[in-house]
mmCIF file of N, CA and C in Angstrom:
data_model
loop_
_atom_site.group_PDB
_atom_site.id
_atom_site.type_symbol
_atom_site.label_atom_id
_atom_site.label_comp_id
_atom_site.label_asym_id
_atom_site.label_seq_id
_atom_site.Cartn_x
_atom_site.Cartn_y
_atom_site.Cartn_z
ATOM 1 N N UNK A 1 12.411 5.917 16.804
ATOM 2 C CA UNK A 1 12.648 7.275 16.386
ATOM 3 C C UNK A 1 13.227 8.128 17.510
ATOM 4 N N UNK A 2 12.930 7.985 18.898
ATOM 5 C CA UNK A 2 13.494 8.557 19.430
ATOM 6 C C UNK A 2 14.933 8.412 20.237
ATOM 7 N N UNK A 3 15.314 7.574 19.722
ATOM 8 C CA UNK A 3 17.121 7.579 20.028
ATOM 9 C C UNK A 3 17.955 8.416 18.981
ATOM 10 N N UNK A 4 17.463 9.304 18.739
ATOM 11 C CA UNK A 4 18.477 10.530 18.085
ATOM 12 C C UNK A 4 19.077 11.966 19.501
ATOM 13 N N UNK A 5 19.894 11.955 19.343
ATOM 14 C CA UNK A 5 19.882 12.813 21.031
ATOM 15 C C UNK A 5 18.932 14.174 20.428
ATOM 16 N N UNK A 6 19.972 14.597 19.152
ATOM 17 C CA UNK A 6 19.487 16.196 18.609
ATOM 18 C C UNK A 6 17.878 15.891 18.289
ATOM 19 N N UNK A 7 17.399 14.935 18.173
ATOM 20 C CA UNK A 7 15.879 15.573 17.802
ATOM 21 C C UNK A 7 14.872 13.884 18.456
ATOM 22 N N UNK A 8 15.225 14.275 19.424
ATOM 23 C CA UNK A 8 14.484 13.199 20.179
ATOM 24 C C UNK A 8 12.796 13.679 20.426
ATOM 25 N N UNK A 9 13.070 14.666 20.918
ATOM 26 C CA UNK A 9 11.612 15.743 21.532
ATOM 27 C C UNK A 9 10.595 15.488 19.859
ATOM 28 N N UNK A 10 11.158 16.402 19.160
ATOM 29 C CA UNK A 10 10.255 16.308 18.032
ATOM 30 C C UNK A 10 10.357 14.597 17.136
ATOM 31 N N UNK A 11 10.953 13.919 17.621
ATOM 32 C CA UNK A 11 11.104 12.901 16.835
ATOM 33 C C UNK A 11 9.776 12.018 17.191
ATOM 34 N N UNK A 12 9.599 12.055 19.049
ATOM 35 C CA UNK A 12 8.250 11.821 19.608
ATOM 36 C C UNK A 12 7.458 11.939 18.907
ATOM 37 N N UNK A 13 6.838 13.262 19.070
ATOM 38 C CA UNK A 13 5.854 13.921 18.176
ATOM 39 C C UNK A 13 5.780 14.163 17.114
ATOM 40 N N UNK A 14 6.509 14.541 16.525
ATOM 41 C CA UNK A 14 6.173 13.943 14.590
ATOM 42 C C UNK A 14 5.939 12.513 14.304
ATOM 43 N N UNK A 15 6.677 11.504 14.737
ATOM 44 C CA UNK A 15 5.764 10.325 14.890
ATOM 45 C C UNK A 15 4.371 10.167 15.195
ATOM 46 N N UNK A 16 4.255 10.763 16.542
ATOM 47 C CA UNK A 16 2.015 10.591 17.447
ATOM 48 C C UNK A 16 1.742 11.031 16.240
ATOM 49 N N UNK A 17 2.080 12.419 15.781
ATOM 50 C CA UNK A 17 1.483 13.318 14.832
ATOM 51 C C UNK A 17 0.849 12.772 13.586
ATOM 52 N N UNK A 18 2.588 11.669 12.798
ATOM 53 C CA UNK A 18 2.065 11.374 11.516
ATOM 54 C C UNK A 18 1.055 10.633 11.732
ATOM 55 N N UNK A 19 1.522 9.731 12.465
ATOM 56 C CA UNK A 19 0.964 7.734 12.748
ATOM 57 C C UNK A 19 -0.489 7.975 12.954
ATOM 58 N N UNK A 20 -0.828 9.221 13.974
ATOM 59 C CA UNK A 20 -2.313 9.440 13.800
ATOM 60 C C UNK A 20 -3.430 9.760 13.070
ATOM 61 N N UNK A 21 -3.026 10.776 11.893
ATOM 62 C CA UNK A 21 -3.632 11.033 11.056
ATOM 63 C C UNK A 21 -3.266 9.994 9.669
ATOM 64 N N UNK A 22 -2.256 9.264 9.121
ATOM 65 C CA UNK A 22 -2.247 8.113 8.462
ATOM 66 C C UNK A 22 -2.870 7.136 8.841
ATOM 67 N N UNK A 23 -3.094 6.749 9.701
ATOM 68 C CA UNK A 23 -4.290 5.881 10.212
ATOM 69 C C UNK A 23 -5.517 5.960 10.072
ATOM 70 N N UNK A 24 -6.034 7.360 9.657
ATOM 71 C CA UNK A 24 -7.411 7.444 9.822
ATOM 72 C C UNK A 24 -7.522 7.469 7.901
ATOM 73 N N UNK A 25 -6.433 8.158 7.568
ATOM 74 C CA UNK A 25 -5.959 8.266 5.875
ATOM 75 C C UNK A 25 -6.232 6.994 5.029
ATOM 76 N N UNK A 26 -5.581 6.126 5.874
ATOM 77 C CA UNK A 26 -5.610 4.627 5.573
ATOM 78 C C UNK A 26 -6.454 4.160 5.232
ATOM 79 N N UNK A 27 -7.365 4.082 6.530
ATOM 80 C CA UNK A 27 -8.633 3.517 6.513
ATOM 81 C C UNK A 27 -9.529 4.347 5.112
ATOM 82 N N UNK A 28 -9.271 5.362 5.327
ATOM 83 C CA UNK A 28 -10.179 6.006 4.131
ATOM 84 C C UNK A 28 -9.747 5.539 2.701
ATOM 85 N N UNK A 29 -8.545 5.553 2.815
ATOM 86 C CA UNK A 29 -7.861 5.473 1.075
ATOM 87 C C UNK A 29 -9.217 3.758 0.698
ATOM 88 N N UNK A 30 -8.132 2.830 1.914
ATOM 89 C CA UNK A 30 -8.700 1.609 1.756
ATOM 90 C C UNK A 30 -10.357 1.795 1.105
ATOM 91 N N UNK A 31 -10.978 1.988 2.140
ATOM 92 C CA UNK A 31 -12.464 2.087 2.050
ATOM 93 C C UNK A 31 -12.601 2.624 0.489
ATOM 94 N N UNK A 32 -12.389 3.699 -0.194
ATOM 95 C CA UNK A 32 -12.422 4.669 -1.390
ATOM 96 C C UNK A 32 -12.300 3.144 -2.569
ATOM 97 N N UNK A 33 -10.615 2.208 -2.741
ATOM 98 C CA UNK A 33 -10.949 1.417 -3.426
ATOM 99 C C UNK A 33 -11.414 0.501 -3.509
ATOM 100 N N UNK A 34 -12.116 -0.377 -1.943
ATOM 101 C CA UNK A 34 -12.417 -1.231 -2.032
ATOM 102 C C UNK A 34 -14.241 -0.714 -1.974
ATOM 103 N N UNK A 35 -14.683 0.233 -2.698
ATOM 104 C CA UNK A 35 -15.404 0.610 -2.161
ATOM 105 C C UNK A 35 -17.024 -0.431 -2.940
ATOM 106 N N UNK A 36 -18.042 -0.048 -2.321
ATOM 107 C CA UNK A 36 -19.267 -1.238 -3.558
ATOM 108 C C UNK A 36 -20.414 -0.735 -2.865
ATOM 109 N N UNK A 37 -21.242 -0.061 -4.409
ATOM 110 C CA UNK A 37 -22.631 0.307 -4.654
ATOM 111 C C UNK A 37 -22.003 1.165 -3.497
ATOM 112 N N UNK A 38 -21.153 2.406 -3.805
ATOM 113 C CA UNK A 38 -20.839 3.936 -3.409
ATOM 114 C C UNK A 38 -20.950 3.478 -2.086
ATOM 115 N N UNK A 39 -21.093 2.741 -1.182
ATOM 116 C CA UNK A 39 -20.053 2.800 0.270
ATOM 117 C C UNK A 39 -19.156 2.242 1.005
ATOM 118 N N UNK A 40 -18.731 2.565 1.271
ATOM 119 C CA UNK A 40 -17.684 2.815 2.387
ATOM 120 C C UNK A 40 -17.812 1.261 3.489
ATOM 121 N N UNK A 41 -17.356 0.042 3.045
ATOM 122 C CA UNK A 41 -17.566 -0.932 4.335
ATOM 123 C C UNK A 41 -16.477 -1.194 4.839
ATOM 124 N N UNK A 42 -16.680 -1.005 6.343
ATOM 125 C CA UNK A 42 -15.341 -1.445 7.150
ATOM 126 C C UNK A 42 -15.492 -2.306 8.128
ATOM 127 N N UNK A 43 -14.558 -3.152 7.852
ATOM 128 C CA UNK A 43 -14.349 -4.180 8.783
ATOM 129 C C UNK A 43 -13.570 -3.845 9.922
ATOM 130 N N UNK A 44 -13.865 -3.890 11.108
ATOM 131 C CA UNK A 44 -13.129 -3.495 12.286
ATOM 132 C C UNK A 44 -11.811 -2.966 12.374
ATOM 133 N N UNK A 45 -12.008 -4.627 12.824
ATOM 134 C CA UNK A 45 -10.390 -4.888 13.564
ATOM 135 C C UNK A 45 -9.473 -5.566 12.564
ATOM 136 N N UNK A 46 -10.215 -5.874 11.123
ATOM 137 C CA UNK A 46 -9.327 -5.907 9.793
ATOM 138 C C UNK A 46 -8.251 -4.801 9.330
ATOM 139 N N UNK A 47 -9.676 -4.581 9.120
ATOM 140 C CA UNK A 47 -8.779 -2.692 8.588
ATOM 141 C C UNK A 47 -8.084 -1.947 9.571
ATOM 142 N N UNK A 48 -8.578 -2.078 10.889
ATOM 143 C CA UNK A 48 -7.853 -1.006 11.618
ATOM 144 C C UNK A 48 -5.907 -1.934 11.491
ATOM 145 N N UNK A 49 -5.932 -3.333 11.295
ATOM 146 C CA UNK A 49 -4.322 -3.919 11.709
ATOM 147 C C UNK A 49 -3.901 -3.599 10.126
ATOM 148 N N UNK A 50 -4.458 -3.201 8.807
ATOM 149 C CA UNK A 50 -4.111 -3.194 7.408
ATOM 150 C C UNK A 50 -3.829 -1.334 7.378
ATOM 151 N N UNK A 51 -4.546 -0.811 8.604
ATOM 152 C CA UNK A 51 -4.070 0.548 8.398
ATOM 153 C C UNK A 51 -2.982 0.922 9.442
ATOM 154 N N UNK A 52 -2.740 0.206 10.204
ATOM 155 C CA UNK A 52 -1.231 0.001 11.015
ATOM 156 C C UNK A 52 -0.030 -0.253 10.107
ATOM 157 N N UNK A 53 -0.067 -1.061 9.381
ATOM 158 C CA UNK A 53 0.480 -1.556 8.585
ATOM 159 C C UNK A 53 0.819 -0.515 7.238
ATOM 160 N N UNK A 54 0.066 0.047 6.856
ATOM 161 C CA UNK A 54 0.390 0.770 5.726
ATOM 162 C C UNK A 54 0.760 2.510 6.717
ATOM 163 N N UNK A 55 0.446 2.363 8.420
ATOM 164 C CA UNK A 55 1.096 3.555 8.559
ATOM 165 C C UNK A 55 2.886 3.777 8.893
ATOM 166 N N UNK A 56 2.988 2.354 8.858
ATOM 167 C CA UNK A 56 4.134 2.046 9.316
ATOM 168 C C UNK A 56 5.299 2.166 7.958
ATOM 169 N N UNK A 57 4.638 2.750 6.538
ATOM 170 C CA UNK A 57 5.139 2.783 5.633
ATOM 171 C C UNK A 57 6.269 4.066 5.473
ATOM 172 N N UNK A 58 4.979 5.132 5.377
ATOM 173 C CA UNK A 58 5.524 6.777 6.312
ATOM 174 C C UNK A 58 6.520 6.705 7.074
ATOM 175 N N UNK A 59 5.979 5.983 8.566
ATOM 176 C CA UNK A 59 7.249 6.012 9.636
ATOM 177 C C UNK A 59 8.582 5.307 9.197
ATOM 178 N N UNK A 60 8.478 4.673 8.844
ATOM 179 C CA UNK A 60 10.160 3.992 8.371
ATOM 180 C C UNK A 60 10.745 5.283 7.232
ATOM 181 N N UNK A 61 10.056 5.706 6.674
ATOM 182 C CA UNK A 61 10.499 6.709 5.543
ATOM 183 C C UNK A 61 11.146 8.058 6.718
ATOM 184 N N UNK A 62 10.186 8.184 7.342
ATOM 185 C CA UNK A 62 10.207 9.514 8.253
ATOM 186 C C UNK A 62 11.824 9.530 8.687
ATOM 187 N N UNK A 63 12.270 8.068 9.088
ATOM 188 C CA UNK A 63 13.412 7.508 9.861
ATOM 189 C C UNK A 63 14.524 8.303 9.428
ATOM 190 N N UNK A 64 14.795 8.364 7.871
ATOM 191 C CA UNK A 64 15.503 8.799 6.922
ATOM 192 C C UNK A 64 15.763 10.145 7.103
ATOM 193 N N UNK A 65 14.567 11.201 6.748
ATOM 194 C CA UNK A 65 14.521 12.052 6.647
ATOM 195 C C UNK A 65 13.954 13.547 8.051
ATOM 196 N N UNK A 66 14.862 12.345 9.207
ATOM 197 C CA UNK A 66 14.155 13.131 10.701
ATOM 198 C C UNK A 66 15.163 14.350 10.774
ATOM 199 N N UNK A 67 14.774 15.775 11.418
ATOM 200 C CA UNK A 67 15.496 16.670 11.377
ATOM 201 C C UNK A 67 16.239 17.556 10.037
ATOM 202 N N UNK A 68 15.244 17.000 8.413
ATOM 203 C CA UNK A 68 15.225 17.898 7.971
ATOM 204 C C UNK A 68 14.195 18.636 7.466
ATOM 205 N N UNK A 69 12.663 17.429 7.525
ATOM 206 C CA UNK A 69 11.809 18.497 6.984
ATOM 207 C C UNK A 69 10.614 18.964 8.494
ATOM 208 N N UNK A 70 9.927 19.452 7.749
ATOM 209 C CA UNK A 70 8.725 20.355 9.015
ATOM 210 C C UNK A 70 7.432 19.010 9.053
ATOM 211 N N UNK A 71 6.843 19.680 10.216
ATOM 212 C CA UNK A 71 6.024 18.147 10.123
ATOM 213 C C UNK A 71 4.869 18.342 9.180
ATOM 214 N N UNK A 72 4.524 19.326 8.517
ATOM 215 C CA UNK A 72 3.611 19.423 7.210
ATOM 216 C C UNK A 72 3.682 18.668 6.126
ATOM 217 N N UNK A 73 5.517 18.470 5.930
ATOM 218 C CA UNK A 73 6.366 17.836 4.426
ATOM 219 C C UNK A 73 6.258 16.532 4.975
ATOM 220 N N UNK A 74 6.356 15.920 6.118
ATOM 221 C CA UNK A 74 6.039 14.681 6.757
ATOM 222 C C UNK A 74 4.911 14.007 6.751
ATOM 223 N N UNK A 75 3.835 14.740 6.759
ATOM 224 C CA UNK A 75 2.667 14.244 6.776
ATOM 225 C C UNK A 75 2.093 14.156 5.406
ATOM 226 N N UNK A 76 2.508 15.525 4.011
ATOM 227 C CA UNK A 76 2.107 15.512 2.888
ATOM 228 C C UNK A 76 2.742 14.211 1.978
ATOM 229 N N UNK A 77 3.904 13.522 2.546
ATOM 230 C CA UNK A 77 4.906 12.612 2.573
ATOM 231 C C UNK A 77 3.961 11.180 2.879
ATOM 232 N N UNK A 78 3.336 11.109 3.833
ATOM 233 C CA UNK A 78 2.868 9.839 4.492
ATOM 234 C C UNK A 78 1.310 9.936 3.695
ATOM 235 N N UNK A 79 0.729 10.993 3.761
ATOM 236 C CA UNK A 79 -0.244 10.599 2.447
ATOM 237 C C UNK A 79 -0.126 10.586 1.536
ATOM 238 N N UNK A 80 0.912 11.095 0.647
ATOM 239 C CA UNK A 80 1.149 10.276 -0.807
ATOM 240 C C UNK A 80 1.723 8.614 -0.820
ATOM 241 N N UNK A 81 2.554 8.329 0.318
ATOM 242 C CA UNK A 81 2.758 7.298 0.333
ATOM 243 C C UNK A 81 1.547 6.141 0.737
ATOM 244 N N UNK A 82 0.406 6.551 1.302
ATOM 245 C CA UNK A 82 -0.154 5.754 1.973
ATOM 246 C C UNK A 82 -1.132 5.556 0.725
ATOM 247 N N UNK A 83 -1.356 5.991 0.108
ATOM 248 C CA UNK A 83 -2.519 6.115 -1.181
ATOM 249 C C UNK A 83 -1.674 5.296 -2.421
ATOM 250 N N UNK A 84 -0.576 5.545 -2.293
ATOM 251 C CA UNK A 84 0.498 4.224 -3.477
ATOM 252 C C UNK A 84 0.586 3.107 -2.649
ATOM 253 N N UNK A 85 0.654 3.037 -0.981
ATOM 254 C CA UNK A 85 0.467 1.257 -0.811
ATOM 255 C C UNK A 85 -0.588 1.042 -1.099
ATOM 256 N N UNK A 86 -1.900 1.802 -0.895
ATOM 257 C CA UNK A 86 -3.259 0.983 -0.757
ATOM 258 C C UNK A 86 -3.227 0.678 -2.676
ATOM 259 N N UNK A 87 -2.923 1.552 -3.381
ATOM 260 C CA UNK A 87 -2.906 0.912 -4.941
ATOM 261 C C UNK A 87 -2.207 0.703 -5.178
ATOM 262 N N UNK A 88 -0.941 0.068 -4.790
ATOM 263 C CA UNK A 88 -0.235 -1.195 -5.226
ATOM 264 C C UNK A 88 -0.753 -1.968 -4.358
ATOM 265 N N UNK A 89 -1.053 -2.157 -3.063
ATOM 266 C CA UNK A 89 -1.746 -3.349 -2.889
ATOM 267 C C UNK A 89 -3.208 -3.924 -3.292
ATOM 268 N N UNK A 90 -3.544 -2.869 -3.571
ATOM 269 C CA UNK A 90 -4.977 -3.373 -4.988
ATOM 270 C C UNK A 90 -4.770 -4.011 -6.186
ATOM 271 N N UNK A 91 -3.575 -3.763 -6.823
ATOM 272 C CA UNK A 91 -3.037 -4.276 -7.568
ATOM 273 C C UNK A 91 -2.790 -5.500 -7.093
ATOM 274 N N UNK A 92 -1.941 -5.937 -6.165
ATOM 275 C CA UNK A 92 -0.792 -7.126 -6.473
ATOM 276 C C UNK A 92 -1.822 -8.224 -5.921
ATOM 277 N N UNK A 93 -2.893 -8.121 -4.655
ATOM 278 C CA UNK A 93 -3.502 -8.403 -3.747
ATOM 279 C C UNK A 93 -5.082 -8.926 -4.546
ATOM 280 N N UNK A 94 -5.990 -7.848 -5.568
ATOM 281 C CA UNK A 94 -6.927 -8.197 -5.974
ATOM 282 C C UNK A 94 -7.149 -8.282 -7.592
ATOM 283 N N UNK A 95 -6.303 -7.473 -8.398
ATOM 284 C CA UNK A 95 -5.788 -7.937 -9.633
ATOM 285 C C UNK A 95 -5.544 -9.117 -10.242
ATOM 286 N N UNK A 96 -4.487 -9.009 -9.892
ATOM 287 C CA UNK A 96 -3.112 -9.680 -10.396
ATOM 288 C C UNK A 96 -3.495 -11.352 -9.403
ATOM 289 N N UNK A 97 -3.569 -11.456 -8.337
ATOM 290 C CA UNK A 97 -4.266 -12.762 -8.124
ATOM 291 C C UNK A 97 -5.028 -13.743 -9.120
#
């Protein structure tokens, strides 16, 4: 992200920005459907590389759309997206198997 000359500075930081709080999003979405007898179990260092992974969904999107929106529309962006991977991958992953 940051080899754009015009928006290198914020390209940094809207990245730390999204990637940090989708990560923690992640983990939650995850936890919410995989959830049993109402809690919340997390596996470490599972979930933390499955919520890398689904934050990396956002950032490739972000790629597209760097230098036109604010980092609010970026982030409202990376949690709608991050809540359609975790249920399509509920779907394709524990369904549909």
């Amino acid at each position: 992200m940051t080899f754009l000359k015009k928006y290198a500075y914020s390209a940094t930081g809207f990245t730390l920005f999204v990637a940090a709080l989708i990560v923690q999003w992640a983990i939650l979405i995850k936890g919410f459907i995989k959830m049993e007898d109402g809690l919340i179990r997390f596996n470490q260092l599972g979930d933390l590389i499955d919520a890398d992974i689904a934050a990396a969904v956002p950032l490739i999107s972000m790629g597209a759309l760097l230098g036109r929106t604010t980092p609010i529309q970026l982030l409202f962006m990376g949690i709608i997206e991050v809540a359609l991977f975790a249920a399509n991958e509920y779907v394709a992953l524990d369904i549909l198997s």
